[in-house]
mmCIF file of C-alpha atoms in Angstrom:
data_model
loop_
_atom_site.group_PDB
_atom_site.id
_atom_site.type_symbol
_atom_site.label_atom_id
_atom_site.label_comp_id
_atom_site.label_asym_id
_atom_site.label_seq_id
_atom_site.Cartn_x
_atom_site.Cartn_y
_atom_site.Cartn_z
ATOM 1 C CA UNK A 195 1.753 17.787 0.598
ATOM 2 C CA UNK A 196 1.748 14.823 3.335
ATOM 3 C CA UNK A 197 5.392 13.005 4.029
ATOM 4 C CA UNK A 198 5.601 9.729 5.892
ATOM 5 C CA UNK A 199 8.806 9.112 7.988
ATOM 6 C CA UNK A 200 9.611 5.684 9.467
ATOM 7 C CA UNK A 201 12.333 5.085 11.907
ATOM 8 C CA UNK A 202 14.489 2.670 11.803
ATOM 9 C CA UNK A 203 14.952 1.680 8.369
ATOM 10 C CA UNK A 204 16.188 -1.418 9.500
ATOM 11 C CA UNK A 205 16.151 -3.543 12.762
ATOM 12 C CA UNK A 206 17.900 -6.793 13.826
ATOM 13 C CA UNK A 207 16.940 -8.356 17.162
ATOM 14 C CA UNK A 208 16.790 -12.034 19.200
ATOM 15 C CA UNK A 209 13.776 -13.608 19.038
ATOM 16 C CA UNK A 210 11.626 -12.969 22.348
ATOM 17 C CA UNK A 211 12.435 -9.172 22.186
ATOM 18 C CA UNK A 212 9.493 -6.844 22.487
ATOM 19 C CA UNK A 213 10.145 -3.815 19.682
ATOM 20 C CA UNK A 214 8.828 -0.681 18.694
ATOM 21 C CA UNK A 215 8.498 0.553 14.930
ATOM 22 C CA UNK A 216 7.762 4.417 14.696
ATOM 23 C CA UNK A 217 6.108 6.111 12.047
ATOM 24 C CA UNK A 218 5.763 10.032 11.334
ATOM 25 C CA UNK A 219 3.536 12.362 9.179
ATOM 26 C CA UNK A 220 3.380 15.844 8.345
ATOM 27 C CA UNK A 221 -0.197 16.618 7.928
ATOM 28 C CA UNK A 222 -2.608 15.748 11.013
ATOM 29 C CA UNK A 223 -5.561 16.138 8.677
ATOM 30 C CA UNK A 224 -6.114 12.488 8.202
ATOM 31 C CA UNK A 225 -8.276 10.028 8.025
ATOM 32 C CA UNK A 226 -6.986 7.359 9.235
ATOM 33 C CA UNK A 227 -3.638 5.530 9.594
ATOM 34 C CA UNK A 228 -2.741 1.720 8.747
ATOM 35 C CA UNK A 229 0.052 -0.456 9.115
ATOM 36 C CA UNK A 230 1.091 -2.992 6.867
ATOM 37 C CA UNK A 231 3.585 -6.078 6.599
ATOM 38 C CA UNK A 232 5.148 -6.882 3.233
ATOM 39 C CA UNK A 233 7.137 -9.998 2.491
ATOM 40 C CA UNK A 234 9.703 -10.261 -0.022
ATOM 41 C CA UNK A 235 8.268 -9.865 -3.305
ATOM 42 C CA UNK A 236 5.034 -10.111 -2.156
ATOM 43 C CA UNK A 237 1.870 -7.624 -1.652
ATOM 44 C CA UNK A 238 1.085 -5.835 1.291
ATOM 45 C CA UNK A 239 -0.698 -7.571 4.176
ATOM 46 C CA UNK A 240 -3.069 -5.109 6.187
ATOM 47 C CA UNK A 241 -2.040 -5.435 10.076
ATOM 48 C CA UNK A 242 -3.969 -2.655 11.795
ATOM 49 C CA UNK A 243 -6.065 0.280 11.026
ATOM 50 C CA UNK A 244 -6.587 3.223 13.244
ATOM 51 C CA UNK A 245 -9.511 5.674 12.683
ATOM 52 C CA UNK A 246 -8.130 9.366 13.170
ATOM 53 C CA UNK A 247 -10.557 9.638 16.539
ATOM 54 C CA UNK A 248 -8.721 6.373 18.073
ATOM 55 C CA UNK A 249 -6.099 6.356 20.054
ATOM 56 C CA UNK A 250 -5.060 2.717 19.383
ATOM 57 C CA UNK A 251 -5.823 -0.643 18.121
ATOM 58 C CA UNK A 252 -4.877 -4.249 19.112
ATOM 59 C CA UNK A 253 -4.646 -7.529 17.149
ATOM 60 C CA UNK A 254 -2.979 -10.416 18.882
ATOM 61 C CA UNK A 255 0.770 -9.600 19.922
ATOM 62 C CA UNK A 256 0.210 -6.268 17.819
ATOM 63 C CA UNK A 257 -0.443 -3.127 19.187
ATOM 64 C CA UNK A 258 -0.562 0.531 17.230
ATOM 65 C CA UNK A 259 -1.027 3.871 18.760
ATOM 66 C CA UNK A 260 -1.903 7.230 17.135
ATOM 67 C CA UNK A 261 -1.164 10.594 18.158
ATOM 68 C CA UNK A 262 -2.588 12.765 15.626
ATOM 69 C CA UNK A 263 -1.665 16.039 16.899
ATOM 70 C CA UNK A 264 1.920 15.059 16.961
ATOM 71 C CA UNK A 265 2.011 13.413 13.964
ATOM 72 C CA UNK A 266 3.077 10.335 15.400
ATOM 73 C CA UNK A 267 2.246 6.552 15.265
ATOM 74 C CA UNK A 268 3.916 3.456 16.896
ATOM 75 C CA UNK A 269 3.532 -0.481 16.285
ATOM 76 C CA UNK A 270 4.349 -2.411 19.245
ATOM 77 C CA UNK A 271 5.206 -6.051 18.535
ATOM 78 C CA UNK A 272 5.327 -8.157 21.851
ATOM 79 C CA UNK A 273 7.591 -11.415 21.791
ATOM 80 C CA UNK A 274 8.760 -11.128 18.806
ATOM 81 C CA UNK A 275 9.376 -14.312 16.679
ATOM 82 C CA UNK A 276 11.625 -15.559 13.201
ATOM 83 C CA UNK A 277 7.961 -15.320 11.470
ATOM 84 C CA UNK A 278 7.722 -11.616 12.038
ATOM 85 C CA UNK A 279 10.842 -10.918 9.974
ATOM 86 C CA UNK A 280 9.465 -9.006 6.917
ATOM 87 C CA UNK A 281 9.099 -5.020 6.081
ATOM 88 C CA UNK A 282 6.586 -3.116 8.065
ATOM 89 C CA UNK A 283 4.947 -0.097 6.133
ATOM 90 C CA UNK A 284 2.878 2.632 7.915
ATOM 91 C CA UNK A 285 0.389 4.433 5.248
ATOM 92 C CA UNK A 286 -1.790 7.600 6.004
ATOM 93 C CA UNK A 287 -5.175 8.283 4.405
ATOM 94 C CA UNK A 288 -5.807 12.162 4.146
ATOM 95 C CA UNK A 289 -8.392 12.139 1.213
ATOM 96 C CA UNK A 290 -10.777 9.002 -0.211
ATOM 97 C CA UNK A 291 -8.431 5.934 -0.589
ATOM 98 C CA UNK A 292 -5.135 7.510 -1.731
ATOM 99 C CA UNK A 293 -2.461 6.209 1.102
ATOM 100 C CA UNK A 294 0.839 8.121 1.324
ATOM 101 C CA UNK A 295 3.199 5.116 2.640
ATOM 102 C CA UNK A 296 6.675 5.762 4.488
ATOM 103 C CA UNK A 297 9.734 4.097 3.607
ATOM 104 C CA UNK A 298 9.165 1.106 5.643
ATOM 105 C CA UNK A 299 11.121 -0.442 8.366
ATOM 106 C CA UNK A 300 12.659 -3.657 7.609
ATOM 107 C CA UNK A 301 12.768 -6.043 10.615
ATOM 108 C CA UNK A 302 14.814 -9.357 11.050
ATOM 109 C CA UNK A 303 13.909 -11.491 14.102
ATOM 110 C CA UNK A 304 16.715 -13.788 14.714
ATOM 111 C CA UNK A 305 16.125 -17.227 16.144
ATOM 112 C CA UNK B 87 -14.240 -14.759 0.474
ATOM 113 C CA UNK B 88 -11.438 -14.219 -2.356
ATOM 114 C CA UNK B 89 -8.862 -11.589 -1.767
ATOM 115 C CA UNK B 90 -7.719 -8.913 -4.411
ATOM 116 C CA UNK B 91 -6.339 -10.588 -7.601
ATOM 117 C CA UNK B 92 -4.141 -9.497 -9.959
ATOM 118 C CA UNK B 93 -2.974 -10.816 -13.344
ATOM 119 C CA UNK B 94 -0.164 -11.081 -15.003
ATOM 120 C CA UNK B 95 1.837 -11.956 -12.286
ATOM 121 C CA UNK B 96 4.740 -11.360 -14.659
ATOM 122 C CA UNK B 97 5.423 -9.468 -17.464
ATOM 123 C CA UNK B 98 9.026 -8.591 -19.414
ATOM 124 C CA UNK B 99 8.432 -5.947 -22.062
ATOM 125 C CA UNK B 100 10.843 -3.905 -24.100
ATOM 126 C CA UNK B 101 10.882 0.118 -24.211
ATOM 127 C CA UNK B 102 8.178 1.447 -26.515
ATOM 128 C CA UNK B 103 5.800 -1.197 -25.907
ATOM 129 C CA UNK B 104 2.686 -0.649 -24.034
ATOM 130 C CA UNK B 105 1.293 -3.090 -21.247
ATOM 131 C CA UNK B 106 -2.032 -3.438 -19.646
ATOM 132 C CA UNK B 107 -2.373 -4.889 -16.398
ATOM 133 C CA UNK B 108 -5.689 -6.445 -14.409
ATOM 134 C CA UNK B 109 -7.167 -6.059 -10.982
ATOM 135 C CA UNK B 110 -10.142 -7.826 -9.649
ATOM 136 C CA UNK B 111 -11.355 -6.502 -6.102
ATOM 137 C CA UNK B 112 -12.672 -8.058 -3.431
ATOM 138 C CA UNK B 113 -16.466 -8.766 -3.889
ATOM 139 C CA UNK B 114 -18.376 -6.449 -3.016
ATOM 140 C CA UNK B 115 -15.887 -3.710 -2.996
ATOM 141 C CA UNK B 116 -16.115 -0.752 -5.442
ATOM 142 C CA UNK B 117 -12.988 1.386 -4.904
ATOM 143 C CA UNK B 118 -9.795 0.039 -6.462
ATOM 144 C CA UNK B 119 -6.850 2.040 -6.055
ATOM 145 C CA UNK B 120 -3.076 1.327 -8.028
ATOM 146 C CA UNK B 121 0.183 1.908 -6.572
ATOM 147 C CA UNK B 122 3.874 1.802 -8.117
ATOM 148 C CA UNK B 123 6.737 0.108 -5.768
ATOM 149 C CA UNK B 124 9.804 0.501 -6.932
ATOM 150 C CA UNK B 125 13.126 0.342 -4.734
ATOM 151 C CA UNK B 126 14.178 3.915 -5.236
ATOM 152 C CA UNK B 127 10.777 5.512 -4.874
ATOM 153 C CA UNK B 128 8.895 3.150 -2.383
ATOM 154 C CA UNK B 129 5.366 2.912 -2.493
ATOM 155 C CA UNK B 130 3.541 5.694 -4.620
ATOM 156 C CA UNK B 131 -0.388 6.302 -5.469
ATOM 157 C CA UNK B 132 -1.000 6.045 -9.125
ATOM 158 C CA UNK B 133 -5.130 6.897 -9.223
ATOM 159 C CA UNK B 134 -8.072 5.402 -7.626
ATOM 160 C CA UNK B 135 -11.458 4.807 -8.955
ATOM 161 C CA UNK B 136 -14.940 4.439 -7.329
ATOM 162 C CA UNK B 137 -17.956 3.130 -9.446
ATOM 163 C CA UNK B 138 -16.072 3.780 -12.617
ATOM 164 C CA UNK B 139 -14.955 7.073 -11.946
ATOM 165 C CA UNK B 140 -11.675 8.349 -11.267
ATOM 166 C CA UNK B 141 -11.125 10.236 -8.224
ATOM 167 C CA UNK B 142 -7.895 10.858 -7.089
ATOM 168 C CA UNK B 143 -4.548 10.805 -9.374
ATOM 169 C CA UNK B 144 -1.115 10.497 -8.338
ATOM 170 C CA UNK B 145 1.670 12.339 -9.731
ATOM 171 C CA UNK B 146 2.440 10.300 -13.182
ATOM 172 C CA UNK B 147 3.006 11.173 -16.481
ATOM 173 C CA UNK B 148 -0.187 10.796 -18.984
ATOM 174 C CA UNK B 149 1.141 7.405 -20.406
ATOM 175 C CA UNK B 150 -0.286 6.168 -17.286
ATOM 176 C CA UNK B 151 -3.710 5.504 -17.314
ATOM 177 C CA UNK B 152 -6.767 3.208 -15.956
ATOM 178 C CA UNK B 153 -10.286 2.389 -16.117
ATOM 179 C CA UNK B 154 -12.736 0.587 -13.975
ATOM 180 C CA UNK B 155 -15.915 -1.578 -15.530
ATOM 181 C CA UNK B 156 -19.168 -1.918 -14.062
ATOM 182 C CA UNK B 157 -18.429 -4.823 -12.041
ATOM 183 C CA UNK B 158 -15.532 -2.918 -10.156
ATOM 184 C CA UNK B 159 -12.505 -4.750 -12.232
ATOM 185 C CA UNK B 160 -10.239 -2.168 -12.887
ATOM 186 C CA UNK B 161 -7.354 -2.239 -15.303
ATOM 187 C CA UNK B 162 -4.410 0.240 -15.843
ATOM 188 C CA UNK B 163 -2.220 0.781 -18.664
ATOM 189 C CA UNK B 164 1.028 1.863 -19.741
ATOM 190 C CA UNK B 165 2.151 3.334 -22.762
ATOM 191 C CA UNK B 166 5.650 3.749 -24.176
ATOM 192 C CA UNK B 167 7.223 1.991 -21.760
ATOM 193 C CA UNK B 168 10.294 3.250 -20.137
ATOM 194 C CA UNK B 169 13.115 1.286 -18.234
ATOM 195 C CA UNK B 170 12.188 3.374 -15.185
ATOM 196 C CA UNK B 171 8.634 1.557 -15.222
ATOM 197 C CA UNK B 172 9.976 -1.518 -14.331
ATOM 198 C CA UNK B 173 8.333 -1.883 -10.788
ATOM 199 C CA UNK B 174 5.818 -3.942 -8.642
ATOM 200 C CA UNK B 175 2.696 -2.470 -9.568
ATOM 201 C CA UNK B 176 0.003 -3.113 -6.635
ATOM 202 C CA UNK B 177 -3.691 -2.593 -6.642
ATOM 203 C CA UNK B 178 -5.760 -2.344 -3.439
ATOM 204 C CA UNK B 179 -9.609 -2.185 -2.857
ATOM 205 C CA UNK B 180 -11.637 -1.125 -0.489
ATOM 206 C CA UNK B 181 -15.365 -1.467 0.412
ATOM 207 C CA UNK B 182 -15.989 2.650 0.838
ATOM 208 C CA UNK B 183 -15.313 6.006 -0.955
ATOM 209 C CA UNK B 184 -15.046 7.831 2.014
ATOM 210 C CA UNK B 185 -11.562 6.312 3.250
ATOM 211 C CA UNK B 186 -12.845 4.596 6.493
ATOM 212 C CA UNK B 187 -12.253 1.255 5.844
ATOM 213 C CA UNK B 188 -9.307 -0.749 5.577
ATOM 214 C CA UNK B 189 -7.558 -1.503 1.818
ATOM 215 C CA UNK B 190 -6.279 -4.669 0.992
ATOM 216 C CA UNK B 191 -3.936 -5.287 -1.535
ATOM 217 C CA UNK B 192 -3.339 -7.875 -4.554
ATOM 218 C CA UNK B 193 0.193 -9.793 -4.910
ATOM 219 C CA UNK B 194 0.760 -7.505 -7.503
ATOM 220 C CA UNK B 195 2.398 -7.505 -10.991
ATOM 221 C CA UNK B 196 5.824 -7.432 -11.340
ATOM 222 C CA UNK B 197 6.954 -5.529 -14.906
ATOM 223 C CA UNK B 198 10.345 -5.590 -16.142
ATOM 224 C CA UNK B 199 11.006 -3.483 -18.749
ATOM 225 C CA UNK B 200 14.234 -4.262 -21.155
#
């Protein structure tokens, strides 16, 4: 059974800092890994999708890497802004469209 | 393109009642998945439909059921509601059946069971 863990559970940083969010998973037989953002009380916004054959994906200030053999992914956020404050979730796709989610990292970026 | 839509957005029910939630996927998407989000358990997979067939099912009791129509719209039903069913219910749609494409989520339906 796939298990996904995200560390840290919460993070508070001053504006402008670069930061790294971590995600680990136990079963490396994945199709892909997806990073999402969730604002309080809202749905999920897809940030990046990394296929199992890829090592990283970039979108603007975001960069996600995937090391399937070690069961790890990181989300790098450059030059953080208060608008980046949200919960960040990673999810692993093992079969079809069935995602297994981590517990999330709650990020607060202080002005 | 319009995003994934879910109705209703909020619901209040009492124990023992049943409820039906609706999800309209992005135009052209044939896969619809449902998830339950609670503070204690996080996000958990309920089931996935593709071309009107349930392909995957999570570890939830039989009180939770769903279906998908020929236009890809999906409904989920919860019968005999319990207090623990209070949650945010999210649906997601995807273009393919293999799981290679991005999943797009709707805003969710917040269910409160009293």
